[in-house]
Tab-separated table of C-alpha atoms and ligand atoms in Angstrom:
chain	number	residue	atom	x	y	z
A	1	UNK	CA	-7.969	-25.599	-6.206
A	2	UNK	CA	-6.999	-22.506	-4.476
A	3	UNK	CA	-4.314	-24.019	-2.015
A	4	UNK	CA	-5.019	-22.406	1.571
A	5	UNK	CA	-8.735	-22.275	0.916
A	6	UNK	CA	-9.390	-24.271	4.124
A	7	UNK	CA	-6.236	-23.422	5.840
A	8	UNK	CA	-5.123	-19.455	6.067
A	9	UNK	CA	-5.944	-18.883	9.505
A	10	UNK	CA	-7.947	-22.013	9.427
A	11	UNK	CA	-11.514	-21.968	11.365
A	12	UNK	CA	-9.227	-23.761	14.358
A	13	UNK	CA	-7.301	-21.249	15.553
A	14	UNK	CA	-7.916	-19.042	17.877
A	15	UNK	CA	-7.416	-15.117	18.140
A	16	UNK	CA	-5.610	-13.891	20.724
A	17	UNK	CA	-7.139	-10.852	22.890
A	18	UNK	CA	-4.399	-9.114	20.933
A	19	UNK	CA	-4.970	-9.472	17.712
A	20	UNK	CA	-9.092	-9.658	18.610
A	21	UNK	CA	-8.137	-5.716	20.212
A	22	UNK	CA	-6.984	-5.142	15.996
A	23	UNK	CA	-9.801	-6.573	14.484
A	24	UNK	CA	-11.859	-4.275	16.661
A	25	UNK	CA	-10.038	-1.193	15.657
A	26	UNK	CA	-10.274	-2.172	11.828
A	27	UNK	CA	-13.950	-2.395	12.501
A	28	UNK	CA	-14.322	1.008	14.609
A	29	UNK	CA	-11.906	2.722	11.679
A	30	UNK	CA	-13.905	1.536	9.114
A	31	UNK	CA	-17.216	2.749	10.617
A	32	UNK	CA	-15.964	6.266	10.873
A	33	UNK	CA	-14.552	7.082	7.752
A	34	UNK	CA	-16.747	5.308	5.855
A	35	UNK	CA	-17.614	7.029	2.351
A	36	UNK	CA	-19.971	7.370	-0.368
A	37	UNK	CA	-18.298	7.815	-4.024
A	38	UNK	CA	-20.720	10.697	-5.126
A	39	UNK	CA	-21.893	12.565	-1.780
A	40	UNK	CA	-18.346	12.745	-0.626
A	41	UNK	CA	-15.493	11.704	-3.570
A	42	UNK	CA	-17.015	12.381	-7.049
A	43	UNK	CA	-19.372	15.636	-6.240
A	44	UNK	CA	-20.695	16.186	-9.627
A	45	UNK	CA	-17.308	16.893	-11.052
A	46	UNK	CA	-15.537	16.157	-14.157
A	47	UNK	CA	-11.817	15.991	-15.143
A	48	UNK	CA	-9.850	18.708	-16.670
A	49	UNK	CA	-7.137	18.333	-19.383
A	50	UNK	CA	-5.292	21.798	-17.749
A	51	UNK	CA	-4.095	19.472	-14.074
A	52	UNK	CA	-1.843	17.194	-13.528
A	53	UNK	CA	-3.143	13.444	-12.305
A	54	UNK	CA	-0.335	11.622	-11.219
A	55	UNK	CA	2.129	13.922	-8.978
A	56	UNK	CA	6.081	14.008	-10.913
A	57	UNK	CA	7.455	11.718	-7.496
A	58	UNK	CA	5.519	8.880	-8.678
A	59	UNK	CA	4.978	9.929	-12.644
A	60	UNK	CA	8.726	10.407	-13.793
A	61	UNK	CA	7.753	12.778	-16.434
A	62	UNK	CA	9.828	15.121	-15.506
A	63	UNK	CA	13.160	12.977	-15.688
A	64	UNK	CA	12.441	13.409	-19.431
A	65	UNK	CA	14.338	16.227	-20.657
A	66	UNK	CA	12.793	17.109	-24.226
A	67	UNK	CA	9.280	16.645	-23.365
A	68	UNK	CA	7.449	20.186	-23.031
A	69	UNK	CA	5.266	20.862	-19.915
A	70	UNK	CA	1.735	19.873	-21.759
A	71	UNK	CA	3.575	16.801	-22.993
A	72	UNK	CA	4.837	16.014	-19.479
A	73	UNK	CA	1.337	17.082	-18.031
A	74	UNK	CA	-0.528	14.448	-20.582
A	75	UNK	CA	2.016	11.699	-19.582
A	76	UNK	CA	0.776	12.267	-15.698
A	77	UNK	CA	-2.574	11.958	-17.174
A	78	UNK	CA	-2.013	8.799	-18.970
A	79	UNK	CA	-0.306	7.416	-16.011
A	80	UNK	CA	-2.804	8.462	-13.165
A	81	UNK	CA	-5.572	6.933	-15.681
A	82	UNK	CA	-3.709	3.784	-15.011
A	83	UNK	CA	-3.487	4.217	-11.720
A	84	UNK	CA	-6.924	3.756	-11.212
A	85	UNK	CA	-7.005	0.994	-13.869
A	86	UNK	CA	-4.602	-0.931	-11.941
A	87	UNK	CA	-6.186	-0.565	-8.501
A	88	UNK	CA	-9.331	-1.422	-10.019
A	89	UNK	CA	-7.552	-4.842	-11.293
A	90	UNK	CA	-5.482	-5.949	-8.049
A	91	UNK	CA	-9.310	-4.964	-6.039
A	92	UNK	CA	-10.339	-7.864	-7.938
A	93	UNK	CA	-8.223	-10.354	-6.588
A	94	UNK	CA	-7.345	-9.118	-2.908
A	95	UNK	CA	-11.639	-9.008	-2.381
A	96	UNK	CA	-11.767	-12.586	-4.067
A	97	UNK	CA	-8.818	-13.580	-1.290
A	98	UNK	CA	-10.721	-11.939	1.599
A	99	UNK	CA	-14.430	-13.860	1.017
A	100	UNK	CA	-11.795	-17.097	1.104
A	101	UNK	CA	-10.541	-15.765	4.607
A	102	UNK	CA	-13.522	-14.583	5.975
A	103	UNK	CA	-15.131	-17.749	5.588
A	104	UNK	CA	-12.842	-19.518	7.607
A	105	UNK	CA	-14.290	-17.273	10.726
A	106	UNK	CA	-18.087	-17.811	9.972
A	107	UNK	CA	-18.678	-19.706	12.484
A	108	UNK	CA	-15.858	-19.011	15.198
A	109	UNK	CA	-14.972	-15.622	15.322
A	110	UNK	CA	-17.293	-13.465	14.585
A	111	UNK	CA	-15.382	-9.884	15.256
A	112	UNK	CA	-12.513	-11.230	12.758
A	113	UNK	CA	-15.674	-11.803	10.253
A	114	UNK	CA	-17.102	-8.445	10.505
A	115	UNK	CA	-13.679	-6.469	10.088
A	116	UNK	CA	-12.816	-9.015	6.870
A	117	UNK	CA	-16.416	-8.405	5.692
A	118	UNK	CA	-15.889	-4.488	5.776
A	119	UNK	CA	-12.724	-5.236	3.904
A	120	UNK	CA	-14.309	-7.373	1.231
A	121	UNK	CA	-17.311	-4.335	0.969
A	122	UNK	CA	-14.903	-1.452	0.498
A	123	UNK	CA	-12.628	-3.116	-2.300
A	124	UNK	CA	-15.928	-3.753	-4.224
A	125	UNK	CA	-16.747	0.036	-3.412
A	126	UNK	CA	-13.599	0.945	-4.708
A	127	UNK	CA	-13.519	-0.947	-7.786
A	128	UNK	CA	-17.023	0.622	-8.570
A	129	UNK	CA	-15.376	4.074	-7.930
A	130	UNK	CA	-12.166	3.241	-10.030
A	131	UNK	CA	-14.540	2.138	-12.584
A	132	UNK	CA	-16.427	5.664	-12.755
A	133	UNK	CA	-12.771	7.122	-12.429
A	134	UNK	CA	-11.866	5.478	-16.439
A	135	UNK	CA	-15.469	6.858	-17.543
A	136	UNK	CA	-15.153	10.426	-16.440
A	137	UNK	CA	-11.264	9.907	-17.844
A	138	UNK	CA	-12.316	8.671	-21.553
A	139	UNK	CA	-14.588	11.699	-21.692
A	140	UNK	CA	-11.900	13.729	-20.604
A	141	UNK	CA	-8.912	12.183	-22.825
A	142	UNK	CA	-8.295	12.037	-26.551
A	143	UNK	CA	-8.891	8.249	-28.159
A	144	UNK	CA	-6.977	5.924	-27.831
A	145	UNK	CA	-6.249	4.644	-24.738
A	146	UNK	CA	-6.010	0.736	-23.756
A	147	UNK	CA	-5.933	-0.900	-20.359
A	148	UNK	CA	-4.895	-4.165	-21.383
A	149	UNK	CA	-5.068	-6.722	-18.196
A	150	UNK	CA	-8.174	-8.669	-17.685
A	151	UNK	CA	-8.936	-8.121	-13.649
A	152	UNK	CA	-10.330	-11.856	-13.764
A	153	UNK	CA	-7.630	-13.258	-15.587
A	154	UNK	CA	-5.143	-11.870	-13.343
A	155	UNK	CA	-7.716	-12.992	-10.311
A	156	UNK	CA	-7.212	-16.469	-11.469
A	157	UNK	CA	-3.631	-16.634	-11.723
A	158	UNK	CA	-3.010	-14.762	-8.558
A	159	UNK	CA	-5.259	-16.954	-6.575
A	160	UNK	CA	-3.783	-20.084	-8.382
A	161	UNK	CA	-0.662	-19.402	-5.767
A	162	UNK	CA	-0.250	-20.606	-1.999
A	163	UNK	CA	-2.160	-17.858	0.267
A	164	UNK	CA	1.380	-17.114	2.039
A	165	UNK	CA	2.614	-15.814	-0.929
A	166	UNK	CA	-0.922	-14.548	-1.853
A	167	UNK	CA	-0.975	-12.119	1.084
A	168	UNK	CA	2.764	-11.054	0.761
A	169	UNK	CA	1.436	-9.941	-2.416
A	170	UNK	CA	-1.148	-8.385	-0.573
A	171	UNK	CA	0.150	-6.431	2.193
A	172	UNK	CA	2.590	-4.921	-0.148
A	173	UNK	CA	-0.113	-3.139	-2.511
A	174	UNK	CA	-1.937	-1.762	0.444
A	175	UNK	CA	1.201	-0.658	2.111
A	176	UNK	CA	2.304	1.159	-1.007
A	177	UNK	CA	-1.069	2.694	-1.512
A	178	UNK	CA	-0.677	4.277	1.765
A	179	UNK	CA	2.482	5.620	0.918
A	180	UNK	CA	2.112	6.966	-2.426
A	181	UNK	CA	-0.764	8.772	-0.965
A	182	UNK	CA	1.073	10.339	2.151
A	183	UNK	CA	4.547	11.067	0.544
A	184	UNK	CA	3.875	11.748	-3.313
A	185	UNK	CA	-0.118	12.773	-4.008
A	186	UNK	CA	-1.286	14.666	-0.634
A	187	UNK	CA	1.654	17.503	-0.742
A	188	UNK	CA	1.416	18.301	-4.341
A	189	UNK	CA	-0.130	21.290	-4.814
A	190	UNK	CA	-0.560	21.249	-8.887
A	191	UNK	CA	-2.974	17.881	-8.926
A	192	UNK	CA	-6.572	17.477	-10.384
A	193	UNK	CA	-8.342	18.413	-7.118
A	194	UNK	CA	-10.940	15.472	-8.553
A	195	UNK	CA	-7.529	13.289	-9.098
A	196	UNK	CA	-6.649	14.115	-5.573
A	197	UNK	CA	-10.010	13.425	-3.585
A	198	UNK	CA	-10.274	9.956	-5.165
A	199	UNK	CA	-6.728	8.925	-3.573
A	200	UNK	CA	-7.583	10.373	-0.444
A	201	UNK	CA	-10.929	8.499	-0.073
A	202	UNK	CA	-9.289	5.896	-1.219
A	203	UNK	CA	-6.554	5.780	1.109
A	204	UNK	CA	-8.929	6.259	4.391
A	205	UNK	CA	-10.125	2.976	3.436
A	206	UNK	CA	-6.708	1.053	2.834
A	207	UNK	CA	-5.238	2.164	6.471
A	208	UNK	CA	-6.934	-0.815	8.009
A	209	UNK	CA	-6.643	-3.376	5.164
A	210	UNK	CA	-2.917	-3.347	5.653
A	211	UNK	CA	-3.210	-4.139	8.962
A	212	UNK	CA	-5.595	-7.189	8.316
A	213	UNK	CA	-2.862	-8.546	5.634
A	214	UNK	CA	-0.626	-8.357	8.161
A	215	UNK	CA	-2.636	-9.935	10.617
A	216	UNK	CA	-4.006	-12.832	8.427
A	217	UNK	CA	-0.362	-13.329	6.845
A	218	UNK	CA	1.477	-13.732	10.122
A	219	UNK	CA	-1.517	-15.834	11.194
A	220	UNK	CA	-1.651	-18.584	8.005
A	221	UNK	CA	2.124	-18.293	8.098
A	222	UNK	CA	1.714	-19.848	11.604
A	223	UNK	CA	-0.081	-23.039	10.015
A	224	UNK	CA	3.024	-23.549	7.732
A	225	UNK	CA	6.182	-25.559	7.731
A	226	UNK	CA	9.348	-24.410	6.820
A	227	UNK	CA	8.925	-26.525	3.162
A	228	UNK	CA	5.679	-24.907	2.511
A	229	UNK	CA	6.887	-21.444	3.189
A	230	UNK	CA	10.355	-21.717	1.338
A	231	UNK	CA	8.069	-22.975	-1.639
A	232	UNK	CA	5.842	-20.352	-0.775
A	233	UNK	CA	8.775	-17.545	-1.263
A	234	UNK	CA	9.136	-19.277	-4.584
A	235	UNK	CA	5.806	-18.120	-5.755
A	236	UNK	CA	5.904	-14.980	-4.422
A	237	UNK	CA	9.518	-14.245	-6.617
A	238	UNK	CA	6.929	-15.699	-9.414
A	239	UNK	CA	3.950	-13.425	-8.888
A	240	UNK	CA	6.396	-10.310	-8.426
A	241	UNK	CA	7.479	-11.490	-12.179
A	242	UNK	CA	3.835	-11.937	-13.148
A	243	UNK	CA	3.208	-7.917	-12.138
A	244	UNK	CA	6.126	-6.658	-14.277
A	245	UNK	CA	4.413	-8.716	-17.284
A	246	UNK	CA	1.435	-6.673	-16.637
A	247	UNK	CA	3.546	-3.921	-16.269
A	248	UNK	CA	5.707	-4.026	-19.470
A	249	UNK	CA	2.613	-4.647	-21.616
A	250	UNK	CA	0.647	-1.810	-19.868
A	251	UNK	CA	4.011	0.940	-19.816
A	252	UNK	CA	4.647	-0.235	-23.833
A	253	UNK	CA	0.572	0.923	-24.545
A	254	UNK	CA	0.769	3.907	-22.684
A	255	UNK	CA	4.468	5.274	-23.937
A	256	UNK	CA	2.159	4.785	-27.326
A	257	UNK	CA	-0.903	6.311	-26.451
A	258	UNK	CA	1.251	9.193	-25.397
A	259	UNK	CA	3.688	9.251	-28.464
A	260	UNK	CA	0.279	8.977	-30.486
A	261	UNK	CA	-0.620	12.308	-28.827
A	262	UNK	CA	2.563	14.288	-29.845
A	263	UNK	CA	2.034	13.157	-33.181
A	264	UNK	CA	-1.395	14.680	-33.418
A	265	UNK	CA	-0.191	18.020	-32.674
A	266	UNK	CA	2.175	17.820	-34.805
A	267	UNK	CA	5.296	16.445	-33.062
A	268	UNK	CA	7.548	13.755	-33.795
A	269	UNK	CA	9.949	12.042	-31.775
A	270	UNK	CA	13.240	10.717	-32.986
A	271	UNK	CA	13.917	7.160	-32.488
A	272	UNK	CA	16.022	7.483	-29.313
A	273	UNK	CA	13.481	10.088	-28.113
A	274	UNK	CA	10.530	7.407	-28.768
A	275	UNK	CA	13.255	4.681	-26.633
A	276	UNK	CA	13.445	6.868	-23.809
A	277	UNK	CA	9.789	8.202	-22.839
A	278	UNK	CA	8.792	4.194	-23.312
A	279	UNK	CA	11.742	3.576	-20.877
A	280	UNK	CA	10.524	5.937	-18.354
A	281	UNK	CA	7.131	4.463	-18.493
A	282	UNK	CA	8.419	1.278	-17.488
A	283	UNK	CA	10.597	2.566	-14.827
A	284	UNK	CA	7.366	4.657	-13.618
A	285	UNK	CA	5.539	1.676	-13.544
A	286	UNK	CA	7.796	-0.766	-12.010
A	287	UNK	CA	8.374	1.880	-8.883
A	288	UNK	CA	4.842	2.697	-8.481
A	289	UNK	CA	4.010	-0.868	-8.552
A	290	UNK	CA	6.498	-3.294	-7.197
A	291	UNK	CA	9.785	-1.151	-6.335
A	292	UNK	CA	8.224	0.886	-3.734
A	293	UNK	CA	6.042	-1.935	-2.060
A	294	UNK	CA	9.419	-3.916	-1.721
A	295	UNK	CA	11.090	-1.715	-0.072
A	296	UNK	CA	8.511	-0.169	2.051
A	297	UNK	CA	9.671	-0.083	5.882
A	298	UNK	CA	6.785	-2.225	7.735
A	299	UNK	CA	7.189	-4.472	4.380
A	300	UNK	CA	10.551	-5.137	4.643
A	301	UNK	CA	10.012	-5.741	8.849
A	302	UNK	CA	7.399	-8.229	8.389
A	303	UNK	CA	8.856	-10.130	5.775
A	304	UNK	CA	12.373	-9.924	7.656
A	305	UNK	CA	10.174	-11.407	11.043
A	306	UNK	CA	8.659	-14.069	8.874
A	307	UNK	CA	11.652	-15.516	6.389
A	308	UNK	CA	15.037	-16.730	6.641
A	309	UNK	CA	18.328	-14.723	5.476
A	310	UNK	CA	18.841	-16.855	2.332
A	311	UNK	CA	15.097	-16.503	1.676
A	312	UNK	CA	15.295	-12.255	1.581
A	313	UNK	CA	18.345	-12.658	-0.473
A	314	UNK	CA	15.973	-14.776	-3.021
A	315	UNK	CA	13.541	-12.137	-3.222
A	316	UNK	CA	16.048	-9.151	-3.414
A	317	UNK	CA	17.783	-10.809	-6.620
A	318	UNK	CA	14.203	-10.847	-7.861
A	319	UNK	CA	13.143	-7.692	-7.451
A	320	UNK	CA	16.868	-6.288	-8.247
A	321	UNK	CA	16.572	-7.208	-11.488
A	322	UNK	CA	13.623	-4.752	-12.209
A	323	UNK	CA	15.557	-1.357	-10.742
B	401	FE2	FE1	-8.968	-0.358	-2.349
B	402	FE2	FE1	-7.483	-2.326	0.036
């Protein structure tokens, strides 16, 4: 059973005029820069091999020494085509979680509905965009390439967790979408204008699902004792572990996707060469994905307003062990 089915921000509780006022907003926001992926995002356009995908803040390339710009420019590529991959995968579960939540307001309230509704309708939106992203990639990129998670498999065991930790999960993807957007892809100039529209689509869309994690997290944490949230922190240290398995298989494919690429035109790698572009892969991955959700700012202050001192410290150790 999918503990918190019946329970995160059970059909009981009320909203306050407060959060009722955010619901509302999510709704209005959502209604205005609503999108459609080929009038507005795709246009009839194709990738190019010449730009850059994934901007150097977020792609590490460039902390690789001996790589030559085309080699450092593929590895973006490689990278940016998991990007999409991965959002495509996480969509899967967080839109799974959000039919759960909005059917705890079908019958009460009915503006909390429509805003969770909207939510649930843009993730499967998006995964039907990220899905056109890895076609119009594959006809753009040499053989080869592998995206190894199964988005239901990883639906399943996600959802198999407590919804607190579910939606810490949650609100830390969506925060670190945002983020990623504002700070590493929007200001660099050398990106795949194609690369570059689908993030910022994308990210018009995820302003308002962070703020309904939020809101349904602090809600269903409200329902909770203090033995069913410590546990709860437990399983979020355990699906934090369960994205750097994902990761490590992903970053090891990848670094040999990309190695297979040098080889073709006619470079090789020594051994320790081979060591270190699969080690910054992993490190790529691991601050794209969990290091940068972590330590996110309104993260870090919702999860500080929500758990204990010796809780934090649990999750810190966690996640310290992946920098
Ligand atoms: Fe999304
Ligand atoms: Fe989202």
């Amino acid at each position: 059973m999918l503990s918190g089915a019946t329970t995160a921000a059970g059909p009981d509780v009320g909203t306050s005029s407060s959060d009722r006022e955010r619901y509302a907003r999510c709704i209005a926001i959502s209604k205005r820069v609503r999108w459609d992926i080929d009038n507005d995002v795709i246009r009839g356009r194709t990738f190019n091999r010449a730009d850059k995908f994934l901007p150097d803040g977020l792609s590490m390339a460039e902390d690789v020494g001996f790589l030559s710009a085309d080699e450092r420019r593929f590895i973006s590529q490689v990278q940016g085509r998991t990007y999409a991959n991965m959002f495509g995968l996480v969509e899967r579960y967080i839109n799974t979680k959000v039919l759960e939540l909005a059917h705890n307001y079908r019958m009460t309230d009915q503006v909390a509905l429509e805003a969770l509704v909207r939510f649930s309708e843009e993730e499967l939106k998006h995964q039907d965009l990220f899905r056109r992203i890895e076609t119009l990639t594959k006809e753009a990129m040499p053989e080869g390439y592998f995206f190894l998670p199964k988005p239901n498999d990883v639906a399943q065991a996600v959802l198999g967790k407590s919804s607190w930790a579910v939606l810490a999960l949650t609100l830390h993807i969506e925060l670190f979408t945002q983020s990623h957007y504002r700070q590493s892809i929007e200001p660099d100039e050398g990106l795949s204008p194609l690369f570059k529209d689908v993030f910022l689509y994308h990210w018009k869309e995820e302003s308002q699902h962070a703020i309904l994690d939020e809101l349904e997290w602090v809600r269903h944490d409200a329902t909770i004792g203090a033995q069913e949230r410590d546990q709860a922190v437990n399983e979020f240290i355990e699906l934090v572990g369960a994205v750097d398995g994902i990761l490590q298989m992903q970053a090891a494919a990848d670094a040999a996707y990309a190695m297979h690429f040098m080889t073709m035109r006619g470079r090789r790698l020594a051994e320790a060469e081979q060591r270190a572009v699969a080690r910054m892969m992993l490190k790529a991955y691991r601050w794209q994905y969990i290091l940068s959700g972590a330590q996110h700012p309104h993260f870090v202050k919702v999860l500080t307003h929500l758990t204990t001192d010796s809780q934090r410290t649990r999750i810190g150790a966690a996640v310290a062990t992946l920098m």
